[in-house]
Amino acid sequence: MQMLTAEFCLEFETGSATDVGCRRNVNEDALLARPDSGLWAVADGMGGHEAGDFASSAIVQQLDTIGHAASDEDLTSRFMDRLFQANRLIRARAAELGGSTVGSTVVTLLVHGCSYACIWSGDSRAYLLRNGQLVQQSRDHTEANALLAAGTITPEEAENWPRKNVITRAIGTSNEPQCDRVSGNLEPGDIFCLCSDGLTEHIEDHEIAACLASLPPQQACEALIRETLNRGARDNVTVLAVRCAATVDSGNWPADDVLDDLA
């Protein structure tokens, strides 16, 4: 994918990988990469087989129809329209199942021109690696984070909170999607990472940064999945990486798995 801006031509290289993990029978994660539309997404379903996988699939299927936007505002509007449609489908599915809780997290990267936005609901994460620094763009919608923000618990208590994985937002669990958004301007060399919590349960941020910095996107995703499986992968795991460059970079990437020494 190439985008011509007033200053330079941006090119995007995408990598993606997903796995059912070591303890689950069904992969309730789903991902979407549409660089031609400036859209990348990861969704993590909940509700069990025929529910969680339906929810995450409904989201990516709706987002896959987003088309080509005329502006970043148009892209965001198209995105939210598709998310509303997915929310409606998921709630209808929950009603068919007798009112069971059915939903899915979603985290997305939207790009138009030299602008980007990350929009999310739940605890799937978006990271940006820029100039060697990895910064989480999203903020987990979890019970522990809500208590931490309110000053009820300390960061140490939040890390060991018994309900730390309980999420407070997800697509399909309310009448309308409840999302947060951050935005900014792209720079050549930026690398974005979208992932489900199946990755961050086992892999530390500094390990994600090392992998993204040392390997091209597809190899980085495969290495992160491989190491998550080596560490037990208690959940489905999905990761998507997007590298932004001003020119095509055919540099010499290291061939060795940079996570070999992290186990």
PDB file of C-alpha atoms in Angstrom:
ATOM      1  CA  MET A   1       0.000   0.000   0.000  1.00  0.00           C
ATOM      2  CA  GLN A   2       1.246   3.513  -0.869  1.00  0.00           C
ATOM      3  CA  MET A   3      -0.140   6.861   0.251  1.00  0.00           C
ATOM      4  CA  LEU A   4       1.189  10.085  -1.276  1.00  0.00           C
ATOM      5  CA  THR A   5       1.254  13.019   1.125  1.00  0.00           C
ATOM      6  CA  ALA A   6       2.481  16.571   0.700  1.00  0.00           C
ATOM      7  CA  GLU A   7       5.835  15.567   2.131  1.00  0.00           C
ATOM      8  CA  PHE A   8       6.519  11.958   1.202  1.00  0.00           C
ATOM      9  CA  CYS A   9       5.096   8.728  -0.078  1.00  0.00           C
ATOM     10  CA  LEU A  10       4.154   6.366   2.727  1.00  0.00           C
ATOM     11  CA  GLU A  11       4.308   2.630   2.230  1.00  0.00           C
ATOM     12  CA  PHE A  12       2.886   0.055   4.635  1.00  0.00           C
ATOM     13  CA  GLU A  13       4.123  -3.472   5.193  1.00  0.00           C
ATOM     14  CA  THR A  14       1.760  -5.728   7.122  1.00  0.00           C
ATOM     15  CA  GLY A  15       2.297  -8.950   9.038  1.00  0.00           C
ATOM     16  CA  SER A  16      -0.293 -11.015  10.889  1.00  0.00           C
ATOM     17  CA  ALA A  17      -0.644 -14.308  12.746  1.00  0.00           C
ATOM     18  CA  THR A  18      -3.213 -16.021  14.956  1.00  0.00           C
ATOM     19  CA  ASP A  19      -3.360 -19.298  16.871  1.00  0.00           C
ATOM     20  CA  VAL A  20      -5.923 -21.151  18.967  1.00  0.00           C
ATOM     21  CA  GLY A  21      -3.356 -21.472  21.770  1.00  0.00           C
ATOM     22  CA  CYS A  22      -2.564 -24.424  23.992  1.00  0.00           C
ATOM     23  CA  ARG A  23      -5.765 -24.752  26.015  1.00  0.00           C
ATOM     24  CA  ARG A  24      -8.671 -23.747  23.753  1.00  0.00           C
ATOM     25  CA  ASN A  25     -10.449 -25.786  21.102  1.00  0.00           C
ATOM     26  CA  VAL A  26     -11.868 -22.877  19.106  1.00  0.00           C
ATOM     27  CA  ASN A  27     -10.158 -19.674  17.997  1.00  0.00           C
ATOM     28  CA  GLU A  28     -12.513 -16.833  18.931  1.00  0.00           C
ATOM     29  CA  ASP A  29     -10.042 -14.205  17.679  1.00  0.00           C
ATOM     30  CA  ALA A  30     -10.326 -12.640  14.236  1.00  0.00           C
ATOM     31  CA  LEU A  31      -8.197 -10.161  12.331  1.00  0.00           C
ATOM     32  CA  LEU A  32      -8.473  -7.965   9.284  1.00  0.00           C
ATOM     33  CA  ALA A  33      -5.797  -6.245   7.209  1.00  0.00           C
ATOM     34  CA  ARG A  34      -7.070  -3.872   4.508  1.00  0.00           C
ATOM     35  CA  PRO A  35      -4.092  -1.624   3.720  1.00  0.00           C
ATOM     36  CA  ASP A  36      -5.847  -0.514   0.526  1.00  0.00           C
ATOM     37  CA  SER A  37      -8.556   1.016   2.733  1.00  0.00           C
ATOM     38  CA  GLY A  38      -6.221   2.141   5.523  1.00  0.00           C
ATOM     39  CA  LEU A  39      -7.719  -0.260   8.048  1.00  0.00           C
ATOM     40  CA  TRP A  40      -6.276  -2.956  10.304  1.00  0.00           C
ATOM     41  CA  ALA A  41      -8.214  -4.674  13.118  1.00  0.00           C
ATOM     42  CA  VAL A  42      -8.034  -7.391  15.770  1.00  0.00           C
ATOM     43  CA  ALA A  43     -11.150  -8.707  17.541  1.00  0.00           C
ATOM     44  CA  ASP A  44     -11.292 -11.092  20.510  1.00  0.00           C
ATOM     45  CA  GLY A  45     -14.678 -12.764  20.932  1.00  0.00           C
ATOM     46  CA  MET A  46     -16.281 -13.950  24.143  1.00  0.00           C
ATOM     47  CA  GLY A  47     -19.221 -16.232  24.798  1.00  0.00           C
ATOM     48  CA  GLY A  48     -17.933 -19.630  23.734  1.00  0.00           C
ATOM     49  CA  HIS A  49     -18.150 -21.556  20.483  1.00  0.00           C
ATOM     50  CA  GLU A  50     -20.850 -20.267  18.095  1.00  0.00           C
ATOM     51  CA  ALA A  51     -20.931 -17.036  20.124  1.00  0.00           C
ATOM     52  CA  GLY A  52     -17.473 -15.538  20.652  1.00  0.00           C
ATOM     53  CA  ASP A  53     -16.237 -16.605  17.247  1.00  0.00           C
ATOM     54  CA  PHE A  54     -19.468 -15.279  15.703  1.00  0.00           C
ATOM     55  CA  ALA A  55     -18.962 -11.911  17.424  1.00  0.00           C
ATOM     56  CA  SER A  56     -15.369 -11.391  16.305  1.00  0.00           C
ATOM     57  CA  SER A  57     -16.171 -12.607  12.782  1.00  0.00           C
ATOM     58  CA  ALA A  58     -19.165 -10.272  12.549  1.00  0.00           C
ATOM     59  CA  ILE A  59     -16.926  -7.322  13.349  1.00  0.00           C
ATOM     60  CA  VAL A  60     -14.250  -8.074  10.760  1.00  0.00           C
ATOM     61  CA  GLN A  61     -16.842  -8.995   8.109  1.00  0.00           C
ATOM     62  CA  GLN A  62     -18.581  -5.653   8.545  1.00  0.00           C
ATOM     63  CA  LEU A  63     -15.294  -3.724   8.596  1.00  0.00           C
ATOM     64  CA  ASP A  64     -14.206  -5.504   5.433  1.00  0.00           C
ATOM     65  CA  THR A  65     -16.853  -3.520   3.508  1.00  0.00           C
ATOM     66  CA  ILE A  66     -15.422  -0.142   4.507  1.00  0.00           C
ATOM     67  CA  GLY A  67     -14.295   0.846   0.999  1.00  0.00           C
ATOM     68  CA  HIS A  68     -12.132   3.889   0.236  1.00  0.00           C
ATOM     69  CA  ALA A  69     -12.602   7.023   2.311  1.00  0.00           C
ATOM     70  CA  ALA A  70     -12.229  10.590   1.083  1.00  0.00           C
ATOM     71  CA  SER A  71     -10.754  11.887   4.346  1.00  0.00           C
ATOM     72  CA  ASP A  72      -9.789  10.762   7.823  1.00  0.00           C
ATOM     73  CA  GLU A  73     -13.182  11.982   9.090  1.00  0.00           C
ATOM     74  CA  ASP A  74     -14.910   9.949   6.395  1.00  0.00           C
ATOM     75  CA  LEU A  75     -12.842   6.891   7.307  1.00  0.00           C
ATOM     76  CA  THR A  76     -13.800   7.191  10.972  1.00  0.00           C
ATOM     77  CA  SER A  77     -17.461   7.657  10.029  1.00  0.00           C
ATOM     78  CA  ARG A  78     -17.404   4.575   7.793  1.00  0.00           C
ATOM     79  CA  PHE A  79     -15.684   2.606  10.545  1.00  0.00           C
ATOM     80  CA  MET A  80     -18.250   3.523  13.200  1.00  0.00           C
ATOM     81  CA  ASP A  81     -21.124   2.743  10.833  1.00  0.00           C
ATOM     82  CA  ARG A  82     -19.759  -0.783  10.290  1.00  0.00           C
ATOM     83  CA  LEU A  83     -19.186  -1.194  14.014  1.00  0.00           C
ATOM     84  CA  PHE A  84     -22.801  -0.226  14.727  1.00  0.00           C
ATOM     85  CA  GLN A  85     -23.935  -2.857  12.231  1.00  0.00           C
ATOM     86  CA  ALA A  86     -21.728  -5.490  13.863  1.00  0.00           C
ATOM     87  CA  ASN A  87     -23.061  -4.515  17.289  1.00  0.00           C
ATOM     88  CA  ARG A  88     -26.614  -5.040  16.031  1.00  0.00           C
ATOM     89  CA  LEU A  89     -25.783  -8.465  14.589  1.00  0.00           C
ATOM     90  CA  ILE A  90     -24.061  -9.605  17.776  1.00  0.00           C
ATOM     91  CA  ARG A  91     -26.957  -8.527  19.972  1.00  0.00           C
ATOM     92  CA  ALA A  92     -29.369 -10.349  17.692  1.00  0.00           C
ATOM     93  CA  ARG A  93     -27.245 -13.472  18.013  1.00  0.00           C
ATOM     94  CA  ALA A  94     -27.278 -13.163  21.796  1.00  0.00           C
ATOM     95  CA  ALA A  95     -31.078 -12.972  21.735  1.00  0.00           C
ATOM     96  CA  GLU A  96     -31.210 -16.136  19.615  1.00  0.00           C
ATOM     97  CA  LEU A  97     -29.104 -17.866  22.272  1.00  0.00           C
ATOM     98  CA  GLY A  98     -31.549 -16.945  25.012  1.00  0.00           C
ATOM     99  CA  GLY A  99     -29.928 -13.731  26.183  1.00  0.00           C
ATOM    100  CA  SER A 100     -26.456 -15.121  26.783  1.00  0.00           C
ATOM    101  CA  THR A 101     -23.565 -12.680  27.015  1.00  0.00           C
ATOM    102  CA  VAL A 102     -22.030 -12.464  23.559  1.00  0.00           C
ATOM    103  CA  GLY A 103     -19.484  -9.870  22.557  1.00  0.00           C
ATOM    104  CA  SER A 104     -16.036  -9.082  21.269  1.00  0.00           C
ATOM    105  CA  THR A 105     -13.263  -6.630  21.945  1.00  0.00           C
ATOM    106  CA  VAL A 106     -11.926  -4.719  18.970  1.00  0.00           C
ATOM    107  CA  VAL A 107      -8.810  -2.656  18.387  1.00  0.00           C
ATOM    108  CA  THR A 108      -8.136  -0.912  15.091  1.00  0.00           C
ATOM    109  CA  LEU A 109      -5.632   1.207  13.245  1.00  0.00           C
ATOM    110  CA  LEU A 110      -7.088   3.686  10.731  1.00  0.00           C
ATOM    111  CA  VAL A 111      -4.777   5.519   8.327  1.00  0.00           C
ATOM    112  CA  HIS A 112      -5.571   8.271   5.841  1.00  0.00           C
ATOM    113  CA  GLY A 113      -2.837  10.374   4.285  1.00  0.00           C
ATOM    114  CA  CYS A 114      -0.276  11.017   7.021  1.00  0.00           C
ATOM    115  CA  SER A 115      -2.805  10.765   9.865  1.00  0.00           C
ATOM    116  CA  TYR A 116      -3.632   7.757  11.998  1.00  0.00           C
ATOM    117  CA  ALA A 117      -6.208   6.869  14.626  1.00  0.00           C
ATOM    118  CA  CYS A 118      -6.520   3.939  16.988  1.00  0.00           C
ATOM    119  CA  ILE A 119     -10.066   3.093  18.063  1.00  0.00           C
ATOM    120  CA  TRP A 120     -10.810   0.331  20.535  1.00  0.00           C
ATOM    121  CA  SER A 121     -13.293  -1.268  22.909  1.00  0.00           C
ATOM    122  CA  GLY A 122     -12.110  -3.790  25.506  1.00  0.00           C
ATOM    123  CA  ASP A 123      -8.618  -4.984  26.366  1.00  0.00           C
ATOM    124  CA  SER A 124      -7.133  -5.827  22.980  1.00  0.00           C
ATOM    125  CA  ARG A 125      -4.241  -3.422  22.563  1.00  0.00           C
ATOM    126  CA  ALA A 126      -2.628  -1.031  20.100  1.00  0.00           C
ATOM    127  CA  TYR A 127       1.070  -0.148  20.418  1.00  0.00           C
ATOM    128  CA  LEU A 128       3.266   2.278  18.504  1.00  0.00           C
ATOM    129  CA  LEU A 129       7.018   1.744  18.244  1.00  0.00           C
ATOM    130  CA  ARG A 130       8.655   5.058  17.308  1.00  0.00           C
ATOM    131  CA  ASN A 131      12.353   5.903  17.585  1.00  0.00           C
ATOM    132  CA  GLY A 132      12.959   2.783  19.652  1.00  0.00           C
ATOM    133  CA  GLN A 133      10.226   3.576  22.197  1.00  0.00           C
ATOM    134  CA  LEU A 134       7.133   1.391  22.487  1.00  0.00           C
ATOM    135  CA  VAL A 135       4.061   3.299  23.691  1.00  0.00           C
ATOM    136  CA  GLN A 136       0.670   1.703  24.287  1.00  0.00           C
ATOM    137  CA  GLN A 137      -1.895   3.741  22.358  1.00  0.00           C
ATOM    138  CA  SER A 138      -4.971   2.074  23.817  1.00  0.00           C
ATOM    139  CA  ARG A 139      -6.050   1.906  27.452  1.00  0.00           C
ATOM    140  CA  ASP A 140      -7.485  -1.403  28.650  1.00  0.00           C
ATOM    141  CA  HIS A 141     -11.192  -1.265  29.415  1.00  0.00           C
ATOM    142  CA  THR A 142     -10.960  -3.540  32.447  1.00  0.00           C
ATOM    143  CA  GLU A 143     -12.256  -3.549  35.998  1.00  0.00           C
ATOM    144  CA  ALA A 144      -8.719  -3.303  37.348  1.00  0.00           C
ATOM    145  CA  ASN A 145      -7.908  -0.261  35.185  1.00  0.00           C
ATOM    146  CA  ALA A 146     -11.127   1.469  36.237  1.00  0.00           C
ATOM    147  CA  LEU A 147     -10.279   0.958  39.909  1.00  0.00           C
ATOM    148  CA  LEU A 148      -6.717   2.123  39.290  1.00  0.00           C
ATOM    149  CA  ALA A 149      -7.923   5.290  37.538  1.00  0.00           C
ATOM    150  CA  ALA A 150     -10.252   5.998  40.452  1.00  0.00           C
ATOM    151  CA  GLY A 151      -7.380   5.638  42.918  1.00  0.00           C
ATOM    152  CA  THR A 152      -9.072   2.713  44.651  1.00  0.00           C
ATOM    153  CA  ILE A 153      -6.138   0.349  44.099  1.00  0.00           C
ATOM    154  CA  THR A 154      -2.409   0.792  43.488  1.00  0.00           C
ATOM    155  CA  PRO A 155      -0.554  -0.245  40.309  1.00  0.00           C
ATOM    156  CA  GLU A 156       0.872  -3.214  42.207  1.00  0.00           C
ATOM    157  CA  GLU A 157      -2.610  -4.261  43.323  1.00  0.00           C
ATOM    158  CA  ALA A 158      -3.931  -3.815  39.781  1.00  0.00           C
ATOM    159  CA  GLU A 159      -1.265  -6.153  38.444  1.00  0.00           C
ATOM    160  CA  ASN A 160      -2.392  -8.906  40.810  1.00  0.00           C
ATOM    161  CA  TRP A 161      -6.099  -8.055  40.910  1.00  0.00           C
ATOM    162  CA  PRO A 162      -8.098 -11.336  40.984  1.00  0.00           C
ATOM    163  CA  ARG A 163     -10.518  -9.992  38.365  1.00  0.00           C
ATOM    164  CA  LYS A 164      -7.886  -8.212  36.259  1.00  0.00           C
ATOM    165  CA  ASN A 165      -9.167  -9.833  33.051  1.00  0.00           C
ATOM    166  CA  VAL A 166     -12.780  -8.723  33.565  1.00  0.00           C
ATOM    167  CA  ILE A 167     -13.502  -6.210  30.795  1.00  0.00           C
ATOM    168  CA  THR A 168     -15.878  -3.278  31.133  1.00  0.00           C
ATOM    169  CA  ARG A 169     -16.537  -2.685  27.418  1.00  0.00           C
ATOM    170  CA  ALA A 170     -17.043  -4.898  24.391  1.00  0.00           C
ATOM    171  CA  ILE A 171     -18.924  -4.716  21.118  1.00  0.00           C
ATOM    172  CA  GLY A 172     -22.326  -6.370  21.492  1.00  0.00           C
ATOM    173  CA  THR A 173     -22.716  -5.923  25.235  1.00  0.00           C
ATOM    174  CA  SER A 174     -24.498  -2.550  25.100  1.00  0.00           C
ATOM    175  CA  ASN A 175     -27.076  -0.922  22.828  1.00  0.00           C
ATOM    176  CA  GLU A 176     -24.376   1.068  21.054  1.00  0.00           C
ATOM    177  CA  PRO A 177     -20.608   0.536  20.659  1.00  0.00           C
ATOM    178  CA  GLN A 178     -18.582   2.232  23.382  1.00  0.00           C
ATOM    179  CA  CYS A 179     -15.121   3.074  22.071  1.00  0.00           C
ATOM    180  CA  ASP A 180     -12.166   5.320  22.808  1.00  0.00           C
ATOM    181  CA  ARG A 181      -9.971   6.970  20.192  1.00  0.00           C
ATOM    182  CA  VAL A 182      -6.480   8.438  19.983  1.00  0.00           C
ATOM    183  CA  SER A 183      -4.971  10.024  16.880  1.00  0.00           C
ATOM    184  CA  GLY A 184      -1.765  11.518  15.575  1.00  0.00           C
ATOM    185  CA  ASN A 185       0.510  12.025  12.593  1.00  0.00           C
ATOM    186  CA  LEU A 186       2.537   9.236  11.039  1.00  0.00           C
ATOM    187  CA  GLU A 187       6.305   9.275  10.744  1.00  0.00           C
ATOM    188  CA  PRO A 188       8.448   7.046   8.516  1.00  0.00           C
ATOM    189  CA  GLY A 189       9.725   4.165  10.612  1.00  0.00           C
ATOM    190  CA  ASP A 190       6.605   3.923  12.766  1.00  0.00           C
ATOM    191  CA  ILE A 191       5.566   0.356  13.591  1.00  0.00           C
ATOM    192  CA  PHE A 192       2.118  -0.370  14.973  1.00  0.00           C
ATOM    193  CA  CYS A 193       1.159  -3.567  16.762  1.00  0.00           C
ATOM    194  CA  LEU A 194      -2.427  -4.685  17.372  1.00  0.00           C
ATOM    195  CA  CYS A 195      -2.971  -7.751  19.539  1.00  0.00           C
ATOM    196  CA  SER A 196      -5.439  -9.702  21.660  1.00  0.00           C
ATOM    197  CA  ASP A 197      -4.796 -10.161  25.365  1.00  0.00           C
ATOM    198  CA  GLY A 198      -3.670 -13.712  24.654  1.00  0.00           C
ATOM    199  CA  LEU A 199      -0.338 -12.150  23.640  1.00  0.00           C
ATOM    200  CA  THR A 200       0.120  -9.633  26.447  1.00  0.00           C
ATOM    201  CA  GLU A 201      -0.735 -12.243  29.076  1.00  0.00           C
ATOM    202  CA  HIS A 202       2.591 -13.917  28.295  1.00  0.00           C
ATOM    203  CA  ILE A 203       4.819 -11.383  26.490  1.00  0.00           C
ATOM    204  CA  GLU A 204       6.163  -8.224  28.110  1.00  0.00           C
ATOM    205  CA  ASP A 205       6.140  -4.851  26.370  1.00  0.00           C
ATOM    206  CA  HIS A 206       9.939  -4.706  26.092  1.00  0.00           C
ATOM    207  CA  GLU A 207       9.868  -8.098  24.348  1.00  0.00           C
ATOM    208  CA  ILE A 208       7.266  -6.866  21.873  1.00  0.00           C
ATOM    209  CA  ALA A 209       9.445  -3.820  21.192  1.00  0.00           C
ATOM    210  CA  ALA A 210      12.563  -5.916  20.618  1.00  0.00           C
ATOM    211  CA  CYS A 211      10.778  -8.189  18.191  1.00  0.00           C
ATOM    212  CA  LEU A 212       9.144  -5.379  16.200  1.00  0.00           C
ATOM    213  CA  ALA A 213      12.444  -3.496  15.965  1.00  0.00           C
ATOM    214  CA  SER A 214      14.501  -6.490  14.852  1.00  0.00           C
ATOM    215  CA  LEU A 215      12.269  -8.348  12.404  1.00  0.00           C
ATOM    216  CA  PRO A 216      10.042  -7.442   9.454  1.00  0.00           C
ATOM    217  CA  PRO A 217       6.317  -7.468  10.304  1.00  0.00           C
ATOM    218  CA  GLN A 218       5.393 -10.999   9.245  1.00  0.00           C
ATOM    219  CA  GLN A 219       8.401 -12.598  10.913  1.00  0.00           C
ATOM    220  CA  ALA A 220       7.808 -10.501  14.047  1.00  0.00           C
ATOM    221  CA  CYS A 221       4.202 -11.714  14.299  1.00  0.00           C
ATOM    222  CA  GLU A 222       5.216 -15.331  13.814  1.00  0.00           C
ATOM    223  CA  ALA A 223       7.983 -15.032  16.414  1.00  0.00           C
ATOM    224  CA  LEU A 224       5.627 -13.480  18.973  1.00  0.00           C
ATOM    225  CA  ILE A 225       3.031 -16.208  18.432  1.00  0.00           C
ATOM    226  CA  ARG A 226       5.714 -18.895  18.654  1.00  0.00           C
ATOM    227  CA  GLU A 227       7.028 -17.586  21.956  1.00  0.00           C
ATOM    228  CA  THR A 228       3.512 -17.241  23.375  1.00  0.00           C
ATOM    229  CA  LEU A 229       2.901 -20.908  22.553  1.00  0.00           C
ATOM    230  CA  ASN A 230       6.232 -21.806  24.178  1.00  0.00           C
ATOM    231  CA  ARG A 231       4.995 -20.107  27.354  1.00  0.00           C
ATOM    232  CA  GLY A 232       1.720 -22.000  27.511  1.00  0.00           C
ATOM    233  CA  ALA A 233      -0.718 -19.789  25.551  1.00  0.00           C
ATOM    234  CA  ARG A 234      -3.674 -20.037  27.921  1.00  0.00           C
ATOM    235  CA  ASP A 235      -5.900 -18.155  25.459  1.00  0.00           C
ATOM    236  CA  ASN A 236      -6.248 -17.623  21.735  1.00  0.00           C
ATOM    237  CA  VAL A 237      -3.494 -15.302  20.545  1.00  0.00           C
ATOM    238  CA  THR A 238      -3.510 -12.854  17.629  1.00  0.00           C
ATOM    239  CA  VAL A 239      -1.026 -10.189  16.574  1.00  0.00           C
ATOM    240  CA  LEU A 240      -0.885  -7.805  13.635  1.00  0.00           C
ATOM    241  CA  ALA A 241       2.056  -5.519  12.806  1.00  0.00           C
ATOM    242  CA  VAL A 242       2.152  -2.565  10.414  1.00  0.00           C
ATOM    243  CA  ARG A 243       5.412  -0.897   9.423  1.00  0.00           C
ATOM    244  CA  CYS A 244       5.378   2.579   7.856  1.00  0.00           C
ATOM    245  CA  ALA A 245       8.209   3.637   5.562  1.00  0.00           C
ATOM    246  CA  ALA A 246       8.942   6.543   3.234  1.00  0.00           C
ATOM    247  CA  THR A 247      10.562   4.267   0.655  1.00  0.00           C
ATOM    248  CA  VAL A 248      10.666   0.539  -0.021  1.00  0.00           C
ATOM    249  CA  ASP A 249      13.179  -0.887   2.449  1.00  0.00           C
ATOM    250  CA  SER A 250      14.894  -4.090   1.405  1.00  0.00           C
ATOM    251  CA  GLY A 251      17.501  -3.846   4.140  1.00  0.00           C
ATOM    252  CA  ASN A 252      19.143  -6.787   5.780  1.00  0.00           C
ATOM    253  CA  TRP A 253      16.864  -8.105   8.512  1.00  0.00           C
ATOM    254  CA  PRO A 254      18.299 -10.544  11.064  1.00  0.00           C
ATOM    255  CA  ALA A 255      17.304 -14.104  10.310  1.00  0.00           C
ATOM    256  CA  ASP A 256      17.558 -15.436  13.856  1.00  0.00           C
ATOM    257  CA  ASP A 257      14.589 -15.559  16.166  1.00  0.00           C
ATOM    258  CA  VAL A 258      15.226 -12.664  18.553  1.00  0.00           C
ATOM    259  CA  LEU A 259      13.018 -14.263  21.194  1.00  0.00           C
ATOM    260  CA  ASP A 260      15.105 -17.427  21.493  1.00  0.00           C
ATOM    261  CA  ASP A 261      16.790 -16.104  24.631  1.00  0.00           C
ATOM    262  CA  LEU A 262      13.658 -14.714  26.255  1.00  0.00           C
ATOM    263  CA  ALA A 263      12.141 -18.010  27.473  1.00  0.00           C
TER     264      ALA A 263
END
